[in-house]
């Protein structure tokens, strides 16, 4: 028997929009609703294999219901702009997939669904209606089922509503859904219903009388009295509501059932749109359907030394070329090179490829790459060579993306369509995916081709956006600096690490016993369910948030309770110590090489503000507030005969804010080397600076740094454990003290709203699409990001400049000292004992001279035989 799938377009699109985080393609087009819609569509078509399909949409024009009742749907908020922009996108994609989209002026999508469902039933089909709108339940019959999406714990499932299911849930027949709506009304559609009649009363009345009309015939018998009076005095509203709620099933549609036949959804046209909107996770569906494959570009393989030598000689005469070192398991397998017209692959061992690359660089050929840093260990390139990394360029132009696949860059910047890595391997790629030699070689070749065809257009785009200097003078040199830092690594004292782990174990065990004693029983502290029961039922603490799975024991919940019971503070400490043990004490040793050194991987293209991040292991996130958190630094040691030299910028973000704001009082304070936090406390609390208490200084420090992040009075009050009113007064007094800061922040937000982005002192852009959101929470986030991004981004730029300067100065001085670690505003150097003073002098000089601000940059320099002592 044939199956007909009908989809409520706006219902599913709306659900996907609010169910997924904001996504967009590289051109900034929002795509989360479309992506979610397609996933739900594919899940259902995989399960049901329908023969016919259609998607119903509403039109803007008023329907017969609006003409009947002016206030119909009058309480609905307008569609958010980010969702509105995706409606034509999903309709375009559905059309390309051969799925009919249907709309009819004067009628709603529900009416179209009802009409098509009846037509499908008449043709002997089984009908499925996918919709989150429960009004559709009235259409359910033995032949028509509503498939209702439902989200449980973040996972979307689809429930089948049959006549039996409706009877089970509502106690009524599908046809009575209309009467239910007529009696109780519908706030989402602004259907009035009968005053004072709710769902329970309406269900009971339908069970007793069967319909709105029959209930009215017996209104004198109705209880409660309020319902009786509603039927007696407002029956006209009930009749109106029933007419509004009734779905029309005879809309004059021009579409025939034959036009709804579902053929091959995975067409070439659809695949091009999937590429345009960058739905990479869905590409394999086209491979499975054997449709829409991307044509592969021919690759020439060089197999002999003579041809290889001729190739490299020709490479030296080119203006530019794209290049990728094909690396597998730490070994160079080959080199892929593109001149924009053809791709060449030279296998390792045929010729001295390093010499060929070096000659091309010395000849002035601009060499473009994807992820150059990871290839530098095999390519003899220098900072002064003409090199271009298209991944970093793509990141600068859109730092909000999570990754930068080569095929997306090729399409966006060169209008060249290339097979993605997922297409090549015919599946999703993870860190454990093992590529065959052929797959790996092809991937390298397409990366080289991408780099070649996209680099010049990207350079022009960077220049147009004012970021070419940032790219050429900060980010590209940093590729070489970071490579050298990674190569050096940093040593771990395994004995110290074992001692640290043992100390943590003792402290954790001690805390466990104390927690058990206060709880009066032993339980699994790591079980949120058991912990919630202990805290909120056995110990009777107030403020517990009950969920279906138990009480919430999230950090924010426990932090509010910390002052009420000692056990809560101990649980928070326990969590911190167990995290330290698992993340660092038990894991750091796994990253050591044969010499006991860790080579963390630094990433340039992750954060929206420009700050670096690191993985394997993450050394940017070592906790330093708690004493035992700081102790982890002791396990990092210099190699024998060396010492650590450490430098940390002093209040760099506050200094950047002073520069941007031009606030005279703040600038004067920094120039006079005053204690900024004490000065702020003096002004905010109205006391002489020499009478500021430690508590007042801590509060002022929280305000100083909180302002940078757009802190609210609520957030400040929570952090300082004071009332919202007091926190608001602190902030107001702060802005009275430093009026230039308020002007700067207000101006920055307004400019970001107009431009859609903020910029750092060095031109780095941070797009903030949330500022245009129709959602208040997202707009508020956008405003905080607009305040913070120029400051944090400029601080990130300055530390990058400092890294490059220190790295180069150490090399040029002939010293053996090298940078081994960067953590936010801190640089750590490993220097031979005899070079300690020279290295410290270079470190301080280059860091303080990294930027010219209206206030001086200050660094604190220390030395030691472990990282903790040097800091």
mmCIF file of C-alpha atoms in Angstrom, residues 326-543:
data_model
loop_
_atom_site.group_PDB
_atom_site.id
_atom_site.type_symbol
_atom_site.label_atom_id
_atom_site.label_comp_id
_atom_site.label_asym_id
_atom_site.label_seq_id
_atom_site.Cartn_x
_atom_site.Cartn_y
_atom_site.Cartn_z
ATOM 1 C CA UNK A 326 51.064 14.323 3.079
ATOM 2 C CA UNK A 327 51.866 13.088 6.582
ATOM 3 C CA UNK A 328 50.797 9.794 8.128
ATOM 4 C CA UNK A 329 51.826 8.457 11.550
ATOM 5 C CA UNK A 330 54.520 11.110 11.849
ATOM 6 C CA UNK A 331 56.148 10.277 8.503
ATOM 7 C CA UNK A 332 56.169 12.202 5.207
ATOM 8 C CA UNK A 333 54.458 10.083 2.563
ATOM 9 C CA UNK A 334 54.441 12.565 -0.281
ATOM 10 C CA UNK A 335 53.923 16.133 -1.431
ATOM 11 C CA UNK A 336 50.848 17.436 -3.246
ATOM 12 C CA UNK A 337 51.242 20.582 -5.343
ATOM 13 C CA UNK A 338 48.729 22.540 -7.428
ATOM 14 C CA UNK A 339 49.401 25.333 -9.898
ATOM 15 C CA UNK A 340 45.680 26.066 -10.191
ATOM 16 C CA UNK A 341 45.242 24.059 -13.369
ATOM 17 C CA UNK A 342 46.523 20.636 -12.426
ATOM 18 C CA UNK A 343 47.445 18.763 -9.268
ATOM 19 C CA UNK A 344 50.697 16.836 -8.938
ATOM 20 C CA UNK A 345 51.579 14.277 -6.267
ATOM 21 C CA UNK A 346 55.195 13.264 -5.640
ATOM 22 C CA UNK A 347 55.750 10.257 -3.403
ATOM 23 C CA UNK A 348 58.418 10.426 -0.721
ATOM 24 C CA UNK A 349 61.769 8.816 -1.489
ATOM 25 C CA UNK A 350 61.855 9.734 -5.184
ATOM 26 C CA UNK A 351 63.753 12.998 -4.742
ATOM 27 C CA UNK A 352 64.867 15.490 -2.076
ATOM 28 C CA UNK A 353 61.525 17.245 -1.709
ATOM 29 C CA UNK A 354 62.782 19.518 1.076
ATOM 30 C CA UNK A 355 65.420 20.895 -1.281
ATOM 31 C CA UNK A 356 62.824 21.423 -4.016
ATOM 32 C CA UNK A 357 60.513 23.318 -1.673
ATOM 33 C CA UNK A 358 63.386 25.405 -0.333
ATOM 34 C CA UNK A 359 64.452 26.397 -3.867
ATOM 35 C CA UNK A 360 60.901 27.441 -4.729
ATOM 36 C CA UNK A 361 60.670 29.563 -1.574
ATOM 37 C CA UNK A 362 64.026 31.243 -2.328
ATOM 38 C CA UNK A 363 62.872 31.909 -5.896
ATOM 39 C CA UNK A 364 59.967 33.930 -4.495
ATOM 40 C CA UNK A 365 57.123 31.543 -5.306
ATOM 41 C CA UNK A 366 54.218 32.248 -2.991
ATOM 42 C CA UNK A 367 53.385 28.915 -1.367
ATOM 43 C CA UNK A 368 49.850 28.493 -0.008
ATOM 44 C CA UNK A 369 48.781 25.840 2.478
ATOM 45 C CA UNK A 370 45.957 24.431 4.555
ATOM 46 C CA UNK A 371 47.251 24.127 8.160
ATOM 47 C CA UNK A 372 50.878 25.040 7.519
ATOM 48 C CA UNK A 373 51.984 24.647 11.166
ATOM 49 C CA UNK A 374 51.393 20.906 11.164
ATOM 50 C CA UNK A 375 53.567 20.543 8.046
ATOM 51 C CA UNK A 376 56.558 22.666 9.074
ATOM 52 C CA UNK A 377 58.375 19.694 10.560
ATOM 53 C CA UNK A 378 58.763 18.347 7.006
ATOM 54 C CA UNK A 379 59.118 21.567 5.011
ATOM 55 C CA UNK A 380 62.205 23.811 5.333
ATOM 56 C CA UNK A 381 60.311 27.097 5.336
ATOM 57 C CA UNK A 382 61.116 30.315 7.194
ATOM 58 C CA UNK A 383 59.118 33.237 8.550
ATOM 59 C CA UNK A 384 60.439 35.519 5.851
ATOM 60 C CA UNK A 385 59.275 33.242 3.016
ATOM 61 C CA UNK A 386 56.139 34.127 1.056
ATOM 62 C CA UNK A 387 53.657 31.711 2.581
ATOM 63 C CA UNK A 388 49.893 31.843 2.993
ATOM 64 C CA UNK A 389 47.656 29.671 5.182
ATOM 65 C CA UNK A 390 44.086 29.689 3.847
ATOM 66 C CA UNK A 391 42.706 28.147 7.050
ATOM 67 C CA UNK A 392 43.968 31.072 9.126
ATOM 68 C CA UNK A 393 42.684 33.523 6.522
ATOM 69 C CA UNK A 394 39.248 31.864 6.615
ATOM 70 C CA UNK A 395 39.281 32.006 10.418
ATOM 71 C CA UNK A 396 40.015 35.728 10.446
ATOM 72 C CA UNK A 397 37.107 36.384 8.101
ATOM 73 C CA UNK A 398 34.685 34.254 10.133
ATOM 74 C CA UNK A 399 36.009 33.339 13.596
ATOM 75 C CA UNK A 400 32.622 31.997 14.717
ATOM 76 C CA UNK A 401 32.879 28.746 12.770
ATOM 77 C CA UNK A 402 33.969 25.534 14.450
ATOM 78 C CA UNK A 403 36.044 24.306 11.505
ATOM 79 C CA UNK A 404 37.225 25.359 8.061
ATOM 80 C CA UNK A 405 36.995 22.434 5.593
ATOM 81 C CA UNK A 406 39.014 22.870 2.438
ATOM 82 C CA UNK A 407 36.061 22.216 0.104
ATOM 83 C CA UNK A 408 34.062 25.049 1.729
ATOM 84 C CA UNK A 409 36.980 27.457 1.294
ATOM 85 C CA UNK A 410 37.413 26.397 -2.345
ATOM 86 C CA UNK A 411 33.731 26.988 -3.062
ATOM 87 C CA UNK A 412 33.436 30.277 -1.177
ATOM 88 C CA UNK A 413 36.620 31.962 -2.364
ATOM 89 C CA UNK A 414 37.240 30.417 -5.781
ATOM 90 C CA UNK A 415 33.850 28.968 -6.790
ATOM 91 C CA UNK A 416 35.585 25.615 -7.248
ATOM 92 C CA UNK A 417 33.701 22.460 -6.258
ATOM 93 C CA UNK A 418 35.891 19.752 -4.726
ATOM 94 C CA UNK A 419 35.024 16.423 -3.088
ATOM 95 C CA UNK A 420 35.081 16.717 0.680
ATOM 96 C CA UNK A 421 37.108 14.366 2.851
ATOM 97 C CA UNK A 422 33.823 12.719 3.881
ATOM 98 C CA UNK A 423 32.986 12.093 0.224
ATOM 99 C CA UNK A 424 36.404 10.601 -0.410
ATOM 100 C CA UNK A 425 36.111 8.134 2.479
ATOM 101 C CA UNK A 426 32.346 7.734 1.951
ATOM 102 C CA UNK A 427 31.538 8.387 5.601
ATOM 103 C CA UNK A 428 32.068 10.608 8.607
ATOM 104 C CA UNK A 429 35.672 11.258 9.608
ATOM 105 C CA UNK A 430 36.742 11.086 13.251
ATOM 106 C CA UNK A 431 40.134 11.098 14.924
ATOM 107 C CA UNK A 432 40.202 7.311 14.748
ATOM 108 C CA UNK A 433 39.357 7.099 11.023
ATOM 109 C CA UNK A 434 42.041 5.217 9.120
ATOM 110 C CA UNK A 435 42.402 6.483 5.545
ATOM 111 C CA UNK A 436 43.782 4.296 2.791
ATOM 112 C CA UNK A 437 46.837 5.536 0.903
ATOM 113 C CA UNK A 438 44.645 6.574 -2.017
ATOM 114 C CA UNK A 439 42.173 8.443 0.203
ATOM 115 C CA UNK A 440 44.961 10.219 2.077
ATOM 116 C CA UNK A 441 46.738 11.228 -1.139
ATOM 117 C CA UNK A 442 43.534 12.585 -2.693
ATOM 118 C CA UNK A 443 42.739 14.591 0.417
ATOM 119 C CA UNK A 444 46.231 16.120 0.370
ATOM 120 C CA UNK A 445 45.856 16.971 -3.310
ATOM 121 C CA UNK A 446 42.513 18.722 -2.854
ATOM 122 C CA UNK A 447 43.896 20.700 0.075
ATOM 123 C CA UNK A 448 46.804 21.849 -2.084
ATOM 124 C CA UNK A 449 44.422 22.796 -4.888
ATOM 125 C CA UNK A 450 42.182 24.706 -2.483
ATOM 126 C CA UNK A 451 45.139 26.652 -1.155
ATOM 127 C CA UNK A 452 46.254 27.548 -4.677
ATOM 128 C CA UNK A 453 42.911 28.670 -6.112
ATOM 129 C CA UNK A 454 41.674 30.479 -2.988
ATOM 130 C CA UNK A 455 44.780 32.259 -1.622
ATOM 131 C CA UNK A 456 44.814 35.358 -3.833
ATOM 132 C CA UNK A 457 41.091 36.010 -3.474
ATOM 133 C CA UNK A 458 41.418 35.574 0.271
ATOM 134 C CA UNK A 459 44.330 37.992 0.383
ATOM 135 C CA UNK A 460 42.214 40.598 -1.417
ATOM 136 C CA UNK A 461 39.295 39.944 0.946
ATOM 137 C CA UNK A 462 41.559 40.400 3.970
ATOM 138 C CA UNK A 463 42.825 43.648 2.521
ATOM 139 C CA UNK A 464 39.270 44.878 1.891
ATOM 140 C CA UNK A 465 38.318 44.053 5.488
ATOM 141 C CA UNK A 466 41.408 45.752 6.925
ATOM 142 C CA UNK A 467 42.959 42.521 8.231
ATOM 143 C CA UNK A 468 45.806 41.886 5.796
ATOM 144 C CA UNK A 469 48.393 43.467 8.098
ATOM 145 C CA UNK A 470 47.064 41.419 11.027
ATOM 146 C CA UNK A 471 47.366 38.289 8.896
ATOM 147 C CA UNK A 472 50.827 38.988 7.491
ATOM 148 C CA UNK A 473 52.506 40.569 10.519
ATOM 149 C CA UNK A 474 50.940 38.689 13.433
ATOM 150 C CA UNK A 475 49.132 35.485 12.502
ATOM 151 C CA UNK A 476 51.426 34.057 9.820
ATOM 152 C CA UNK A 477 54.658 34.655 11.785
ATOM 153 C CA UNK A 478 52.899 33.096 14.764
ATOM 154 C CA UNK A 479 52.540 29.839 12.800
ATOM 155 C CA UNK A 480 56.327 29.464 12.934
ATOM 156 C CA UNK A 481 56.561 30.596 16.558
ATOM 157 C CA UNK A 482 53.950 28.085 17.689
ATOM 158 C CA UNK A 483 55.556 25.288 15.693
ATOM 159 C CA UNK A 484 58.831 25.869 17.508
ATOM 160 C CA UNK A 485 57.091 26.006 20.906
ATOM 161 C CA UNK A 486 55.336 22.728 20.191
ATOM 162 C CA UNK A 487 58.573 21.173 19.015
ATOM 163 C CA UNK A 488 60.416 22.221 22.186
ATOM 164 C CA UNK A 489 57.738 20.962 24.543
ATOM 165 C CA UNK A 490 58.000 21.171 28.305
ATOM 166 C CA UNK A 491 59.339 18.611 30.747
ATOM 167 C CA UNK A 492 57.302 16.845 33.423
ATOM 168 C CA UNK A 493 58.808 15.617 36.688
ATOM 169 C CA UNK A 494 57.122 12.229 36.923
ATOM 170 C CA UNK A 495 58.036 11.781 40.590
ATOM 171 C CA UNK A 496 56.530 15.171 41.427
ATOM 172 C CA UNK A 497 53.440 14.282 39.381
ATOM 173 C CA UNK A 498 53.050 11.021 41.317
ATOM 174 C CA UNK A 499 53.428 12.884 44.610
ATOM 175 C CA UNK A 500 50.870 15.430 43.495
ATOM 176 C CA UNK A 501 48.428 12.666 42.573
ATOM 177 C CA UNK A 502 48.996 10.943 45.909
ATOM 178 C CA UNK A 503 48.401 14.188 47.797
ATOM 179 C CA UNK A 504 45.157 14.735 45.888
ATOM 180 C CA UNK A 505 44.075 11.157 46.668
ATOM 181 C CA UNK A 506 44.630 11.744 50.400
ATOM 182 C CA UNK A 507 42.685 15.019 50.322
ATOM 183 C CA UNK A 508 39.862 13.429 48.307
ATOM 184 C CA UNK A 509 39.591 10.484 50.715
ATOM 185 C CA UNK A 510 39.562 12.861 53.695
ATOM 186 C CA UNK A 511 36.786 14.920 52.103
ATOM 187 C CA UNK A 512 34.787 11.783 51.306
ATOM 188 C CA UNK A 513 34.825 10.701 54.965
ATOM 189 C CA UNK A 514 33.843 14.181 56.148
ATOM 190 C CA UNK A 515 30.962 14.294 53.653
ATOM 191 C CA UNK A 516 29.754 10.825 54.712
ATOM 192 C CA UNK A 517 29.898 11.853 58.366
ATOM 193 C CA UNK A 518 27.819 14.993 57.801
ATOM 194 C CA UNK A 519 25.380 13.082 55.601
ATOM 195 C CA UNK A 520 25.010 10.339 58.185
ATOM 196 C CA UNK A 521 25.571 7.605 55.597
ATOM 197 C CA UNK A 522 27.823 6.464 52.774
ATOM 198 C CA UNK A 523 26.607 7.163 49.236
ATOM 199 C CA UNK A 524 27.944 7.814 45.740
ATOM 200 C CA UNK A 525 29.002 11.481 45.842
ATOM 201 C CA UNK A 526 29.365 11.469 42.053
ATOM 202 C CA UNK A 527 25.734 10.425 41.579
ATOM 203 C CA UNK A 528 23.580 13.552 41.150
ATOM 204 C CA UNK A 529 20.469 11.546 42.063
ATOM 205 C CA UNK A 530 21.903 10.182 45.324
ATOM 206 C CA UNK A 531 23.502 13.519 46.207
ATOM 207 C CA UNK A 532 20.243 15.392 45.596
ATOM 208 C CA UNK A 533 18.353 13.007 47.850
ATOM 209 C CA UNK A 534 20.900 13.499 50.658
ATOM 210 C CA UNK A 535 20.991 17.293 50.406
ATOM 211 C CA UNK A 536 17.365 18.180 49.805
ATOM 212 C CA UNK A 537 15.458 15.345 51.441
ATOM 213 C CA UNK A 538 17.595 13.920 54.238
ATOM 214 C CA UNK A 539 19.382 17.154 55.232
ATOM 215 C CA UNK A 540 16.408 19.324 54.264
ATOM 216 C CA UNK A 541 18.331 22.079 52.466
ATOM 217 C CA UNK A 542 16.124 24.652 50.769
ATOM 218 C CA UNK A 543 16.365 25.699 47.128
#
